[in-house]
Coordinates of C-alpha atoms in Angstrom, one line a residue:
X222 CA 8.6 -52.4 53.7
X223 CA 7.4 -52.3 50.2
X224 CA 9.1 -54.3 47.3
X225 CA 10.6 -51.2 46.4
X226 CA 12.3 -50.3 49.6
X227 CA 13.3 -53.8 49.8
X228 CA 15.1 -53.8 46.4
X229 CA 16.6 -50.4 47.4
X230 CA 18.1 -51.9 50.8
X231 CA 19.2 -55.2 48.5
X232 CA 21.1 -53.2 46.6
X233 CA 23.1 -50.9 48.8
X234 CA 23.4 -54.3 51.7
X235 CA 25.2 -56.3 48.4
X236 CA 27.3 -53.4 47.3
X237 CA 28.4 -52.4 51.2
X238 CA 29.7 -56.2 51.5
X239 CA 30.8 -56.5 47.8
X240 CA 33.2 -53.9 48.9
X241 CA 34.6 -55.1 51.9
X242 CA 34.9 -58.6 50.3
X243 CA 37.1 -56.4 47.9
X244 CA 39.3 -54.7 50.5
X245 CA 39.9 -58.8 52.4
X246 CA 41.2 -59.8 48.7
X247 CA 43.6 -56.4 48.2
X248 CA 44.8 -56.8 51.4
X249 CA 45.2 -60.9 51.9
X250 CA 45.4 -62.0 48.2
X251 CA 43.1 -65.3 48.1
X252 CA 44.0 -67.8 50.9
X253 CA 42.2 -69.4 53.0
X254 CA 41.7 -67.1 55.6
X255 CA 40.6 -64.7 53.1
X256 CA 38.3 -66.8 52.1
X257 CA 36.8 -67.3 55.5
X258 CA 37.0 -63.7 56.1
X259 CA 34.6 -63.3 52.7
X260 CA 32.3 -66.1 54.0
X261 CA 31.8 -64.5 57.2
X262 CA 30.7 -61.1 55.3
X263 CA 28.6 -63.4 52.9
X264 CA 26.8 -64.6 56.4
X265 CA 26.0 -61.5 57.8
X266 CA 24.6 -60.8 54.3
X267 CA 22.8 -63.6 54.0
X268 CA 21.2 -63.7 57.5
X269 CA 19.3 -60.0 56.3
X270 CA 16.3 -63.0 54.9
X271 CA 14.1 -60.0 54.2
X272 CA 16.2 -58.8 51.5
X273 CA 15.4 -61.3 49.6
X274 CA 12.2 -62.7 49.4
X275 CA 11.2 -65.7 47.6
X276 CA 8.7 -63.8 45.7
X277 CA 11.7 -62.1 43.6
X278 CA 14.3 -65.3 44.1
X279 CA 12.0 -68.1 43.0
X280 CA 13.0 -71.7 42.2
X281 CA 12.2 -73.5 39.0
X282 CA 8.6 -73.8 38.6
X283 CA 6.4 -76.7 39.9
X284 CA 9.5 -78.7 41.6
X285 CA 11.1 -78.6 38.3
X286 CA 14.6 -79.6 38.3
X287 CA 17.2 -77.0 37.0
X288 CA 18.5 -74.1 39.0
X289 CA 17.4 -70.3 38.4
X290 CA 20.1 -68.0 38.9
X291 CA 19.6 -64.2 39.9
X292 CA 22.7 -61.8 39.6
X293 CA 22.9 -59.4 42.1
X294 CA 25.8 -57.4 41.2
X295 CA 29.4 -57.8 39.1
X296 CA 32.1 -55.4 38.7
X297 CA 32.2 -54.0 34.8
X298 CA 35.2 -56.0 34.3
X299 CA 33.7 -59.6 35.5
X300 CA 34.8 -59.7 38.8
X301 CA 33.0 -60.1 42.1
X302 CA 29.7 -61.6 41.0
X303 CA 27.3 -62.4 43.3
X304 CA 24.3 -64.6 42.4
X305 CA 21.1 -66.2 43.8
X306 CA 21.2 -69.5 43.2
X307 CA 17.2 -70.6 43.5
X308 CA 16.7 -74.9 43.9
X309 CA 14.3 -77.4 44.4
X310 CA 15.1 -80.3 46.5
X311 CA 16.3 -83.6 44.5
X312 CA 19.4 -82.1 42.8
X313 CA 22.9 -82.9 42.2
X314 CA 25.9 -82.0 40.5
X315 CA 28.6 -84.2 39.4
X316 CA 32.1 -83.1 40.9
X317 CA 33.6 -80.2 39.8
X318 CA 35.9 -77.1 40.0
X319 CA 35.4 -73.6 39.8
X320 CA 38.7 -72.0 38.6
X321 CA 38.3 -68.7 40.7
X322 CA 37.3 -68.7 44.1
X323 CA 34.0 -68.9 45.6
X324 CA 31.5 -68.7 48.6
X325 CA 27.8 -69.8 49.1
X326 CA 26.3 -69.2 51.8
X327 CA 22.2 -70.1 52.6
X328 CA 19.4 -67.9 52.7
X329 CA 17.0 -70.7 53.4
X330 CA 17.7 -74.4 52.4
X331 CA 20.2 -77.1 51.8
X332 CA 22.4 -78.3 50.2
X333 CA 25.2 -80.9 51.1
X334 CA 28.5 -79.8 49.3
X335 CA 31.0 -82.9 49.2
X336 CA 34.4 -81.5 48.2
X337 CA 36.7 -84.0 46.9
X338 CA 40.6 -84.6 46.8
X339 CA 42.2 -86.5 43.8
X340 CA 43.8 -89.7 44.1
X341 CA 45.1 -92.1 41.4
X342 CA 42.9 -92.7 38.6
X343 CA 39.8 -91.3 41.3
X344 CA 38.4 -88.9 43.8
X345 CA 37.7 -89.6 47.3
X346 CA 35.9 -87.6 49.6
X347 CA 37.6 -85.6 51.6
X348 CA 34.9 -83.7 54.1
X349 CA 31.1 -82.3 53.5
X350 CA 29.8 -79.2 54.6
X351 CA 26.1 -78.6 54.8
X352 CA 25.4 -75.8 53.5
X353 CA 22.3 -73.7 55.4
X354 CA 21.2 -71.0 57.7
X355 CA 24.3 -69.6 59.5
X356 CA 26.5 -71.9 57.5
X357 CA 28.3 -72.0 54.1
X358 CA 31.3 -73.2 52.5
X359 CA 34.7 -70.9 50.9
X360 CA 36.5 -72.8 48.2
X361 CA 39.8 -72.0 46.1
X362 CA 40.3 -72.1 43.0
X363 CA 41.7 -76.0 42.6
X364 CA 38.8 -77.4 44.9
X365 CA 36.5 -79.6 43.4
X366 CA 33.1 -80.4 44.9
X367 CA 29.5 -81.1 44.4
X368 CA 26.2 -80.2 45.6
X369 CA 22.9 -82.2 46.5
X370 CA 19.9 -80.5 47.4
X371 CA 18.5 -82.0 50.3
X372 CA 15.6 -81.2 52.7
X373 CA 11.6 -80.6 52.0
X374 CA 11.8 -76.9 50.5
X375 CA 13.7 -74.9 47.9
X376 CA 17.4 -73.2 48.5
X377 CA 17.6 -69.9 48.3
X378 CA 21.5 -69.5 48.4
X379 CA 24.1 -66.2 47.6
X380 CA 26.7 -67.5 45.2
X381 CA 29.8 -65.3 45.5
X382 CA 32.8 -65.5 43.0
X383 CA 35.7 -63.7 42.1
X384 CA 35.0 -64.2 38.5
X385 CA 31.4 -63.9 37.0
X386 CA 30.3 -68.0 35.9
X387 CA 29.9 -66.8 32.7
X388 CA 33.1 -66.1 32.3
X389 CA 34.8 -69.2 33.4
X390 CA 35.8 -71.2 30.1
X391 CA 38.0 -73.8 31.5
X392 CA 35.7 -75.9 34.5
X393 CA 36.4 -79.4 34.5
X394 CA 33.3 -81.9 35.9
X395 CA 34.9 -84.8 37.4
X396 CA 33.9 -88.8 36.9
X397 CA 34.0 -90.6 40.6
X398 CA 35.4 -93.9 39.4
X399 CA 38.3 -92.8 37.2
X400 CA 38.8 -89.4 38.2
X401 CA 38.7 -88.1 34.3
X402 CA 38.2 -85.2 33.3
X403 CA 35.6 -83.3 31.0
X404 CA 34.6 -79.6 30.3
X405 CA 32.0 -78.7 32.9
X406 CA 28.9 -77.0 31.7
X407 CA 28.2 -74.4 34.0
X408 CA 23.8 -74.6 33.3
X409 CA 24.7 -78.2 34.1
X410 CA 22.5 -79.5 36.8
X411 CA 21.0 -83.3 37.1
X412 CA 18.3 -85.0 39.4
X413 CA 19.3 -86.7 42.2
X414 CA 19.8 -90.3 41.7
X415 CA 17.8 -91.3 44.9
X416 CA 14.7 -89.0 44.9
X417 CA 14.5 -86.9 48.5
X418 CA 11.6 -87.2 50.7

């Protein structure tokens, strides 16, 4: 297939599962069993690895640090926008919430998500999901996690969200130790504290 064809099976693979991730939310609302319903659409999507080659979906240039982030498709009112989300290995976020819900699922890579629950004056962890091949991870609205890039080689992963990022005014980043909260900045992204090898 030629980089044309491939762009033209892209786009009609993303807007055949962009719909049916509509029709789970009309007819479920968001729960959690929507949301696993959407993350098993965002698999099958995912698993298509042709469709997006790492020729198109790059990472940041020369194990840069940073993210670069593709958008595949997003309704004309901001809703249902689906990004590529393109990593090196070595990053981190600090904790944080979305304020819509969202799914990430991997084309190739990993990342370990920690999601978090609040306690008094903290956060403790509550479970991690790794994030790869045949795996990803559905998260309300009110969840809070983080990500750490892991592994030898770049993520390549499909970020799916009810609202477009952009859009999101009111994310919250979380500190660890006191469980405070500051406005998240969405372009936000950190090297890992203990370099991965």
């Amino acid at each position: 297939m030629n980089a044309s064809d491939i762009s033209a099976a892209r786009t009609a693979a993303v807007a055949a599962t962009i719909e049916r991730i509509r029709a789970i939310e009309r007819a479920q609302g968001i729960t959690r069993a929507a949301l696993d319903a959407i993350k098993a659409e965002m698999l099958a999507l995912a698993a298509q690895e042709q469709l997006f080659p790492s020729t198109e979906f790059p990472p940041p240039p020369n194990g840069d640090k940073g993210a670069r982030r593709y958008l595949l498709q997003e309704d004309a009112d901001n809703r249902f926008a689906l990004y590529m989300n393109a990593l090196n290995p070595g990053n981190e976020t600090k904790p944080h919430d979305h304020t819509t819900w969202a799914v990430v699922v991997a084309v190739d890579g990993q990342e370990l998500n920690k999601v978090y629950r609040p306690e008094p004056g903290r956060l403790e962890i509550d479970h991690e999901v790794m994030v790869e091949p045949g795996r990803g991870i559905a998260l309300m609205p009110e969840d809070i996690h983080s990500i750490h890039t892991t592994g030898t080689v770049p993520t390549r992963h499909l970020h799916m969200y009810g609202l477009a990022l952009e859009k999101l005014d009111n994310r919250m980043a979380y500190d660890m130790a006191t469980g405070a909260a500051i406005p998240y900045n969405v372009n936000f992204m950190q090297p890992s504290a203990t370099p991965r090898t």
